[in-house]
PDB file of C-alpha atoms in Angstrom:
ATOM      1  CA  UNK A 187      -0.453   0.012 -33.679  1.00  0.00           C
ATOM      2  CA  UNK A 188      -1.468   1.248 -30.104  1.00  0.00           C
ATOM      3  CA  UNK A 189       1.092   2.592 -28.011  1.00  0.00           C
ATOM      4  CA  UNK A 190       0.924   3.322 -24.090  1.00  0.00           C
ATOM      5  CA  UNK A 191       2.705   5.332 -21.609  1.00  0.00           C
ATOM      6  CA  UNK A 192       4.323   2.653 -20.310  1.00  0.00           C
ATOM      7  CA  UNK A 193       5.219   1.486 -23.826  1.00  0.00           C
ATOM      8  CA  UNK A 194       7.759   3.779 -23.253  1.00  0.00           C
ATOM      9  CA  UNK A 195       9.456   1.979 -20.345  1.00  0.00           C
ATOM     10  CA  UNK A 196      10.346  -1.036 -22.436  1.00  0.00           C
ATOM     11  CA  UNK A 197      12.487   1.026 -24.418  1.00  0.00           C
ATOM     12  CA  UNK A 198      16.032   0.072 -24.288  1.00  0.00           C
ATOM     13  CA  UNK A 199      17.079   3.775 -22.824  1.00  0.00           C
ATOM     14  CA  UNK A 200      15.521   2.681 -19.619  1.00  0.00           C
ATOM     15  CA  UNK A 201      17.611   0.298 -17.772  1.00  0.00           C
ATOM     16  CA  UNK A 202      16.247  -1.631 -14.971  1.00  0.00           C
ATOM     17  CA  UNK A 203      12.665   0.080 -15.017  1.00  0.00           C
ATOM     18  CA  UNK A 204      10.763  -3.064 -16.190  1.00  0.00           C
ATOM     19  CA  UNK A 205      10.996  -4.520 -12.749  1.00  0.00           C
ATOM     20  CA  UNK A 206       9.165  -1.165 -11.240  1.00  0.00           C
ATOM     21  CA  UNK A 207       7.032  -1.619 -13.876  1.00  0.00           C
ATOM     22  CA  UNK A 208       5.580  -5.153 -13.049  1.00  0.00           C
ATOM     23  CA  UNK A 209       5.926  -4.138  -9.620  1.00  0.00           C
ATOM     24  CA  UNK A 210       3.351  -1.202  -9.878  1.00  0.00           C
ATOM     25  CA  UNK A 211       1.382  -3.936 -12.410  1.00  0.00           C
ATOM     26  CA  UNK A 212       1.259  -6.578 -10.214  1.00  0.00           C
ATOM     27  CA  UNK A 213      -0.163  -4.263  -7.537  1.00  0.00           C
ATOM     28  CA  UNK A 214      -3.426  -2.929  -9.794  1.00  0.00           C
ATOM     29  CA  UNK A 215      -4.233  -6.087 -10.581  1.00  0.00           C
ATOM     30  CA  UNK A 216      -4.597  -7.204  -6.920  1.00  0.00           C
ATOM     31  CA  UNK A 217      -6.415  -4.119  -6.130  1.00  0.00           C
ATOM     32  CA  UNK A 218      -8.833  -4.305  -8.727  1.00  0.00           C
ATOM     33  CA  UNK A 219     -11.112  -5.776  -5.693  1.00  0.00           C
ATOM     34  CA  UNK A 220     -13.715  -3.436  -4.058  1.00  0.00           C
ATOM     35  CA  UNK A 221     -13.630  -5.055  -0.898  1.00  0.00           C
ATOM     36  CA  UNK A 222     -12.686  -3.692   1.713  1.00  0.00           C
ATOM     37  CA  UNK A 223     -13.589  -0.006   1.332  1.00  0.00           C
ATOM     38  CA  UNK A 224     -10.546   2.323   2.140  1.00  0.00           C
ATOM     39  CA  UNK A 225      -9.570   5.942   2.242  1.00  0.00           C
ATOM     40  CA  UNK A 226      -6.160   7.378   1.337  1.00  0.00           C
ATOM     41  CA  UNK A 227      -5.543  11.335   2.728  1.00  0.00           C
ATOM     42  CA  UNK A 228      -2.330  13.252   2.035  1.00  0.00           C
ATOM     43  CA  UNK A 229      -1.891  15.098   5.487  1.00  0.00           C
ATOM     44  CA  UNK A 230       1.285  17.006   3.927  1.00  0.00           C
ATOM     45  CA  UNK A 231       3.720  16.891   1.188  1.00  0.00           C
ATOM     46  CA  UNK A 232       5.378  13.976   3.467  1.00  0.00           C
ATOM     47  CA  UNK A 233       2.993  12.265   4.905  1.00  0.00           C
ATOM     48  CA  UNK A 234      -0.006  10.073   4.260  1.00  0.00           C
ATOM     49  CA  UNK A 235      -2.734   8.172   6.223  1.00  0.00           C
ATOM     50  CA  UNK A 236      -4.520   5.081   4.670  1.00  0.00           C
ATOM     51  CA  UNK A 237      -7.839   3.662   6.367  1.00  0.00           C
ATOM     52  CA  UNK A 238      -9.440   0.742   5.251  1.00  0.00           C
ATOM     53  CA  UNK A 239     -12.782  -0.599   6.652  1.00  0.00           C
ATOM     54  CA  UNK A 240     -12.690  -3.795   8.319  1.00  0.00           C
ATOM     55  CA  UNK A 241     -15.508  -4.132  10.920  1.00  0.00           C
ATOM     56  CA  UNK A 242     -15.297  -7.228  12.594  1.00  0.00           C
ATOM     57  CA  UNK A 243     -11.793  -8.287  12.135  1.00  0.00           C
ATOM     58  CA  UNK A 244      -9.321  -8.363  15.031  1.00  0.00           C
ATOM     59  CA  UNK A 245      -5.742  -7.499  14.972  1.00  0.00           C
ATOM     60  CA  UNK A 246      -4.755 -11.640  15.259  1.00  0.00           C
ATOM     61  CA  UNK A 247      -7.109 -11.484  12.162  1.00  0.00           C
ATOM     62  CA  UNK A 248      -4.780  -8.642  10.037  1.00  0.00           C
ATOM     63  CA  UNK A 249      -1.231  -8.469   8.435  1.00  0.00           C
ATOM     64  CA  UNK A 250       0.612  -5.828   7.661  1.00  0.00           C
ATOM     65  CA  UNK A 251       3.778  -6.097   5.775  1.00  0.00           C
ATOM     66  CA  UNK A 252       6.036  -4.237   3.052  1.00  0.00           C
ATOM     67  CA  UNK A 253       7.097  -6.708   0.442  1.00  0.00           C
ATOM     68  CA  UNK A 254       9.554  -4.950  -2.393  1.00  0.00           C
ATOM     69  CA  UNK A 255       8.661  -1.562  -2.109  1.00  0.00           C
ATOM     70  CA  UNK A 256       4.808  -2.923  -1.632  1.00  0.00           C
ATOM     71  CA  UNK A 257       2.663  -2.418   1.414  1.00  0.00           C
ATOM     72  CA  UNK A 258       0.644  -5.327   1.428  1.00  0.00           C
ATOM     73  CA  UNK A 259      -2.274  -6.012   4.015  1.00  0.00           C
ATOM     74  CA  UNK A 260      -4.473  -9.256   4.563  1.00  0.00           C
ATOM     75  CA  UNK A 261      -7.185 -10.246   6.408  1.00  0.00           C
ATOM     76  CA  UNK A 262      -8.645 -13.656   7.363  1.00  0.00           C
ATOM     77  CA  UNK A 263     -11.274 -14.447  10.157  1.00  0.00           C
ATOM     78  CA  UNK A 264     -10.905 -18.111  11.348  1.00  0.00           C
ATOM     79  CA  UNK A 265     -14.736 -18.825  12.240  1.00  0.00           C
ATOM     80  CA  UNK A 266     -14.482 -21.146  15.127  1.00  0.00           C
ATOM     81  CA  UNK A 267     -18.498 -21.696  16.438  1.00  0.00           C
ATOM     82  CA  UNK A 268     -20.810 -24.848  17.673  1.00  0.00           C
ATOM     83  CA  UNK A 269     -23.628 -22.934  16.639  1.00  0.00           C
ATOM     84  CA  UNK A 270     -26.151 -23.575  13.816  1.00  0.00           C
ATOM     85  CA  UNK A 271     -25.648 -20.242  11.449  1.00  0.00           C
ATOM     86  CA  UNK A 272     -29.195 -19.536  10.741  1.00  0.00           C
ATOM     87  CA  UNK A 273     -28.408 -15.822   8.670  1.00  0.00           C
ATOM     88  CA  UNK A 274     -25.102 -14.215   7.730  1.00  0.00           C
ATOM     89  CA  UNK A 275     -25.129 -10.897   6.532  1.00  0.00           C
ATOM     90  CA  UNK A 276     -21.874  -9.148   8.272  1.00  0.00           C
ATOM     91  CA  UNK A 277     -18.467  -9.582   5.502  1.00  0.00           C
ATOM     92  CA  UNK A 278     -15.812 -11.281   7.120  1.00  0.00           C
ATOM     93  CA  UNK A 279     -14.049 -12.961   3.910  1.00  0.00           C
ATOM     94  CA  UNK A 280     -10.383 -12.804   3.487  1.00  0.00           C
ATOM     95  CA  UNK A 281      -8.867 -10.198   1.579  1.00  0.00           C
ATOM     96  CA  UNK A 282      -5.297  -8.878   0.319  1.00  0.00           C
ATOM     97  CA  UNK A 283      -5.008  -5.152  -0.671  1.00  0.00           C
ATOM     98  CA  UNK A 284      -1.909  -4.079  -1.946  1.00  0.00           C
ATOM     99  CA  UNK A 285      -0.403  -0.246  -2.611  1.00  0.00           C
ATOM    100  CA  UNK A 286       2.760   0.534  -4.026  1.00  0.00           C
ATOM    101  CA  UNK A 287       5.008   3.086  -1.922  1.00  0.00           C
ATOM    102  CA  UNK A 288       6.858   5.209  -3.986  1.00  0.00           C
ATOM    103  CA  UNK A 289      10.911   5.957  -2.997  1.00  0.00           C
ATOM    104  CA  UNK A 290      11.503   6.759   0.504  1.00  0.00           C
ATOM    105  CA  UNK A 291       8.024   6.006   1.687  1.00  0.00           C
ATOM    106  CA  UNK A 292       7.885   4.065   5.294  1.00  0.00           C
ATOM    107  CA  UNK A 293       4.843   2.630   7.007  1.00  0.00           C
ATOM    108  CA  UNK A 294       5.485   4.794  10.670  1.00  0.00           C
ATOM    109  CA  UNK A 295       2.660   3.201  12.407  1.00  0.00           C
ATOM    110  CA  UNK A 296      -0.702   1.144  12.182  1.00  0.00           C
ATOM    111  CA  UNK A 297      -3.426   1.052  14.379  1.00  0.00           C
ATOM    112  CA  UNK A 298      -7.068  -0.938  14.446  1.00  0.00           C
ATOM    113  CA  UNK A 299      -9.768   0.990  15.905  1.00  0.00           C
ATOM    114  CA  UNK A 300     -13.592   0.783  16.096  1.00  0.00           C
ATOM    115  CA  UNK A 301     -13.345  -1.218  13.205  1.00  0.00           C
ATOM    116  CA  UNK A 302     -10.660   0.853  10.885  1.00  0.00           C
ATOM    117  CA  UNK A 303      -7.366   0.021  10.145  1.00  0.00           C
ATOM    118  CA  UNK A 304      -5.012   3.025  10.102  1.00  0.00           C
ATOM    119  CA  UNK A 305      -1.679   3.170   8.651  1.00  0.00           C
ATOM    120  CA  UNK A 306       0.367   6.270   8.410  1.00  0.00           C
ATOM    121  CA  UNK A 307       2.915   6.741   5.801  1.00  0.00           C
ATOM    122  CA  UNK A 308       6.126   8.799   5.673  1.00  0.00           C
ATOM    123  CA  UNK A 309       8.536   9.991   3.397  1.00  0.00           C
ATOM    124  CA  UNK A 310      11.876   9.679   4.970  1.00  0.00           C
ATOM    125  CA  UNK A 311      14.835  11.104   2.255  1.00  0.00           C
ATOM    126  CA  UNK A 312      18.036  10.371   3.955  1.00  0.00           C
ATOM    127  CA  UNK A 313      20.382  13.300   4.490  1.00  0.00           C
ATOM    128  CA  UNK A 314      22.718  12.560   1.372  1.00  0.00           C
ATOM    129  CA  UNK A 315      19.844  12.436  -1.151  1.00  0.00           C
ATOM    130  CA  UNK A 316      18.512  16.141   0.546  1.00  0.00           C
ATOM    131  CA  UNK A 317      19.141  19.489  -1.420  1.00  0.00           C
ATOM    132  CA  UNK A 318      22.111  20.825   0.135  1.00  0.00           C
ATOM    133  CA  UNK A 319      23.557  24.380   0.281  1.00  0.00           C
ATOM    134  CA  UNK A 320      26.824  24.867  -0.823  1.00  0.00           C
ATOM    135  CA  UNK A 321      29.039  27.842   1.007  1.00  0.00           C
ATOM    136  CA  UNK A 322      31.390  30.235  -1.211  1.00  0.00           C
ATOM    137  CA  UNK A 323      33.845  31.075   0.708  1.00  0.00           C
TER     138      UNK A 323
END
């Protein structure tokens, strides 16, 4: 019998957790791709900046969006030419790249520069989930 971590999630102690738990599945398996290349930097305890690599592809050709707790980006170039193709080495295929945000985690901004996609990511608690300090009086 082989038993997992996440074996331990099924267990009927856990109420409601199987639906995180396909969640975060579902979002490995579409990210099992290599392409494109990306880079994920923890600026602070808060705050996190993802870069992906996607020379050639304009903003028309990107989407961003957050779908159930997932930030999920895809890219498709729509090849309009009346010219023979006689080599094409440059990637432009579609793509979808997916990353699971943990609790409180908000996309703040994303940008597409000299061929990188940047998207900044925040954790924003709200004030009643905050450690608060309780007066004696």
């Amino acid at each position: 019998m082989v038993t997992t971590t996440l074996d331990l999630f099924n267990d009927p102690f856990f109420i409601g957790f199987n639906r995180e738990l396909t969640r975060l599945n579902d979002a490995h398996r579409i990210n099992s791709q290599s392409y494109p290349p990306y880079d994920l930097l923890k600026l602070d305890e808060d705050t996190y900046r993802l870069s992906l690599a996607i020379a050639g592809f304009t903003k028309e050709d990107i989407d961003v969006s957050i779908d159930n707790g997932t930030l999920v980006i895809k890219g498709e170039i729509v090849e309009v030419t009346d010219v023979e193709v006689v080599h094409k080495g440059i990637a432009g295929r579609k793509f979808v790249r997916s990353f699971a945000l943990g609790e409180y985690m908000e996309v703040s901004s994303a940008e597409l520069k000299d061929g990188l996609l940047t998207i900044n990511i925040v954790r924003v608690i709200p004030e009643d989930k905050k450690p608060k300090v309780i007066k004696i009086k």
